[in-house]
PDB file of C-alpha atoms in Angstrom:
ATOM      1  CA  PRO A 207      19.389  83.990  92.489  1.00  0.00           C
ATOM      2  CA  LEU A 208      21.645  87.026  92.820  1.00  0.00           C
ATOM      3  CA  GLY A 209      22.527  86.234  96.417  1.00  0.00           C
ATOM      4  CA  LEU A 210      21.216  89.582  97.662  1.00  0.00           C
ATOM      5  CA  ASN A 211      19.584  88.050 100.744  1.00  0.00           C
ATOM      6  CA  MET A 212      21.754  84.987 101.211  1.00  0.00           C
ATOM      7  CA  MET A 213      21.516  82.863 104.309  1.00  0.00           C
ATOM      8  CA  LYS A 214      24.757  82.081 106.081  1.00  0.00           C
ATOM      9  CA  GLY A 215      26.516  79.148 104.421  1.00  0.00           C
ATOM     10  CA  SER A 216      24.459  79.201 101.200  1.00  0.00           C
ATOM     11  CA  GLN A 217      25.949  79.567  97.735  1.00  0.00           C
ATOM     12  CA  PRO A 218      24.747  81.983  95.011  1.00  0.00           C
ATOM     13  CA  LEU A 219      23.186  80.473  91.891  1.00  0.00           C
ATOM     14  CA  ILE A 220      25.307  80.535  88.762  1.00  0.00           C
ATOM     15  CA  LEU A 221      23.885  80.555  85.226  1.00  0.00           C
ATOM     16  CA  ASN A 222      22.844  77.031  84.125  1.00  0.00           C
ATOM     17  CA  ASP A 223      22.892  75.713  87.711  1.00  0.00           C
ATOM     18  CA  TYR A 224      20.315  73.063  88.588  1.00  0.00           C
ATOM     19  CA  VAL A 225      18.187  73.426  91.683  1.00  0.00           C
ATOM     20  CA  GLU A 226      15.684  71.255  93.491  1.00  0.00           C
ATOM     21  CA  LEU A 227      12.398  72.921  94.345  1.00  0.00           C
ATOM     22  CA  VAL A 228       9.721  71.685  96.698  1.00  0.00           C
ATOM     23  CA  MET A 229       6.399  73.467  96.318  1.00  0.00           C
ATOM     24  CA  GLN A 230       3.273  72.965  98.387  1.00  0.00           C
ATOM     25  CA  GLY A 231      -0.181  73.569  97.018  1.00  0.00           C
ATOM     26  CA  GLY A 232      -3.775  72.876  97.820  1.00  0.00           C
ATOM     27  CA  VAL A 233      -6.179  70.454  96.219  1.00  0.00           C
ATOM     28  CA  LEU A 234      -9.139  71.852  94.320  1.00  0.00           C
ATOM     29  CA  GLU A 235     -12.340  70.118  95.355  1.00  0.00           C
ATOM     30  CA  ASN A 236     -15.891  70.430  94.061  1.00  0.00           C
ATOM     31  CA  VAL A 237     -14.892  72.167  90.849  1.00  0.00           C
ATOM     32  CA  ILE A 238     -16.476  72.026  87.422  1.00  0.00           C
ATOM     33  CA  VAL A 239     -14.110  72.013  84.459  1.00  0.00           C
ATOM     34  CA  ILE A 240     -15.173  73.777  81.262  1.00  0.00           C
ATOM     35  CA  PRO A 241     -13.315  74.749  78.091  1.00  0.00           C
ATOM     36  CA  GLU A 242     -11.717  78.179  78.286  1.00  0.00           C
ATOM     37  CA  SER A 243     -13.765  79.177  75.218  1.00  0.00           C
ATOM     38  CA  ALA A 244     -16.973  78.819  77.284  1.00  0.00           C
ATOM     39  CA  LEU A 245     -15.902  81.569  79.696  1.00  0.00           C
ATOM     40  CA  ARG A 246     -17.240  84.959  78.595  1.00  0.00           C
ATOM     41  CA  PRO A 247     -15.895  88.397  79.587  1.00  0.00           C
ATOM     42  CA  GLY A 248     -16.628  89.270  83.203  1.00  0.00           C
ATOM     43  CA  ASP A 249     -16.411  85.601  84.280  1.00  0.00           C
ATOM     44  CA  ILE A 250     -19.812  84.805  82.804  1.00  0.00           C
ATOM     45  CA  VAL A 251     -20.821  81.332  81.607  1.00  0.00           C
ATOM     46  CA  TRP A 252     -23.802  80.745  79.347  1.00  0.00           C
ATOM     47  CA  ALA A 253     -25.767  77.787  80.713  1.00  0.00           C
ATOM     48  CA  CYS A 254     -29.031  76.389  79.429  1.00  0.00           C
ATOM     49  CA  PRO A 255     -30.843  74.291  82.010  1.00  0.00           C
ATOM     50  CA  GLY A 256     -34.405  73.701  80.805  1.00  0.00           C
ATOM     51  CA  ASN A 257     -33.712  75.085  77.282  1.00  0.00           C
ATOM     52  CA  ARG A 258     -33.530  78.661  78.608  1.00  0.00           C
ATOM     53  CA  LEU A 259     -30.352  80.705  78.544  1.00  0.00           C
ATOM     54  CA  GLU A 260     -28.942  81.671  81.917  1.00  0.00           C
ATOM     55  CA  LEU A 261     -26.011  84.057  82.201  1.00  0.00           C
ATOM     56  CA  LYS A 262     -24.194  82.816  85.287  1.00  0.00           C
ATOM     57  CA  LYS A 263     -21.499  84.771  87.103  1.00  0.00           C
ATOM     58  CA  VAL A 264     -18.850  82.239  88.152  1.00  0.00           C
ATOM     59  CA  HIS A 265     -15.686  82.193  90.210  1.00  0.00           C
ATOM     60  CA  VAL A 266     -12.625  80.878  88.408  1.00  0.00           C
ATOM     61  CA  ALA A 267     -10.446  78.921  90.828  1.00  0.00           C
ATOM     62  CA  TRP A 268      -7.771  77.936  88.288  1.00  0.00           C
ATOM     63  CA  GLU A 269      -6.978  78.002  84.567  1.00  0.00           C
ATOM     64  CA  GLN A 270      -4.770  75.441  82.862  1.00  0.00           C
ATOM     65  CA  ASN A 271      -4.282  74.001  79.369  1.00  0.00           C
ATOM     66  CA  SER A 272      -7.285  75.784  77.815  1.00  0.00           C
ATOM     67  CA  ARG A 273      -9.549  74.620  80.638  1.00  0.00           C
ATOM     68  CA  VAL A 274     -11.160  76.645  83.389  1.00  0.00           C
ATOM     69  CA  PHE A 275     -11.861  75.266  86.860  1.00  0.00           C
ATOM     70  CA  ILE A 276     -15.034  76.796  88.350  1.00  0.00           C
ATOM     71  CA  ASP A 277     -15.709  76.470  92.084  1.00  0.00           C
ATOM     72  CA  ARG A 278     -18.778  78.730  92.445  1.00  0.00           C
ATOM     73  CA  GLY A 279     -21.670  79.862  90.302  1.00  0.00           C
ATOM     74  CA  LEU A 280     -22.262  76.778  88.160  1.00  0.00           C
ATOM     75  CA  ASN A 281     -24.188  73.668  89.168  1.00  0.00           C
ATOM     76  CA  PRO A 282     -23.006  70.145  88.346  1.00  0.00           C
ATOM     77  CA  GLY A 283     -24.828  68.937  85.251  1.00  0.00           C
ATOM     78  CA  ASP A 284     -25.679  72.424  83.950  1.00  0.00           C
ATOM     79  CA  PRO A 285     -25.403  72.304  80.155  1.00  0.00           C
ATOM     80  CA  VAL A 286     -22.880  74.949  79.077  1.00  0.00           C
ATOM     81  CA  ILE A 287     -22.945  76.766  75.732  1.00  0.00           C
ATOM     82  CA  VAL A 288     -19.512  76.767  74.115  1.00  0.00           C
ATOM     83  CA  SER A 289     -20.465  78.228  70.722  1.00  0.00           C
ATOM     84  CA  GLU A 290     -20.907  81.920  69.985  1.00  0.00           C
ATOM     85  CA  LEU A 291     -24.369  83.481  70.051  1.00  0.00           C
ATOM     86  CA  SER A 292     -25.052  86.680  68.135  1.00  0.00           C
ATOM     87  CA  ALA A 293     -27.122  87.976  71.038  1.00  0.00           C
ATOM     88  CA  ALA A 294     -27.216  86.336  74.471  1.00  0.00           C
ATOM     89  CA  VAL A 295     -30.291  87.433  76.417  1.00  0.00           C
ATOM     90  CA  GLN A 296     -31.178  86.052  79.845  1.00  0.00           C
ATOM     91  CA  GLY A 297     -34.145  83.666  79.539  1.00  0.00           C
ATOM     92  CA  MET A 298     -34.131  83.307  75.761  1.00  0.00           C
ATOM     93  CA  VAL A 299     -35.082  79.887  74.406  1.00  0.00           C
ATOM     94  CA  VAL A 300     -32.148  77.849  73.105  1.00  0.00           C
ATOM     95  CA  GLN A 301     -31.884  74.561  71.242  1.00  0.00           C
ATOM     96  CA  PRO A 302     -29.166  72.530  72.968  1.00  0.00           C
ATOM     97  CA  VAL A 303     -26.975  70.168  70.983  1.00  0.00           C
ATOM     98  CA  SER A 304     -25.213  67.549  73.088  1.00  0.00           C
ATOM     99  CA  GLY A 305     -21.479  67.192  72.895  1.00  0.00           C
ATOM    100  CA  LYS A 306     -18.464  66.294  74.935  1.00  0.00           C
ATOM    101  CA  MET A 307     -15.759  68.531  76.277  1.00  0.00           C
ATOM    102  CA  PRO A 308     -12.459  68.188  74.448  1.00  0.00           C
TER     103      PRO A 308
END
């Protein structure tokens, strides 16, 4: 914007100028979307397949609008715990309550 590395023939940007921007990006495939509140410190998600708590280390591919896009570490269909637990211990028995993601 300051014209420090201007190409020959280009004009510097002035305050309140409009510009056109073309940005390329990739497409996220095979991701699972969960509420941001379900992501615990250290990129851990509490899942409960089979009524047993599993602390799963996940890879966050993207975050947007209070949602987290997971591309590794969580299986499709894994029930995810979004509420707080006073003590989360691997393998503890949990009572799932069904719900839908906002």
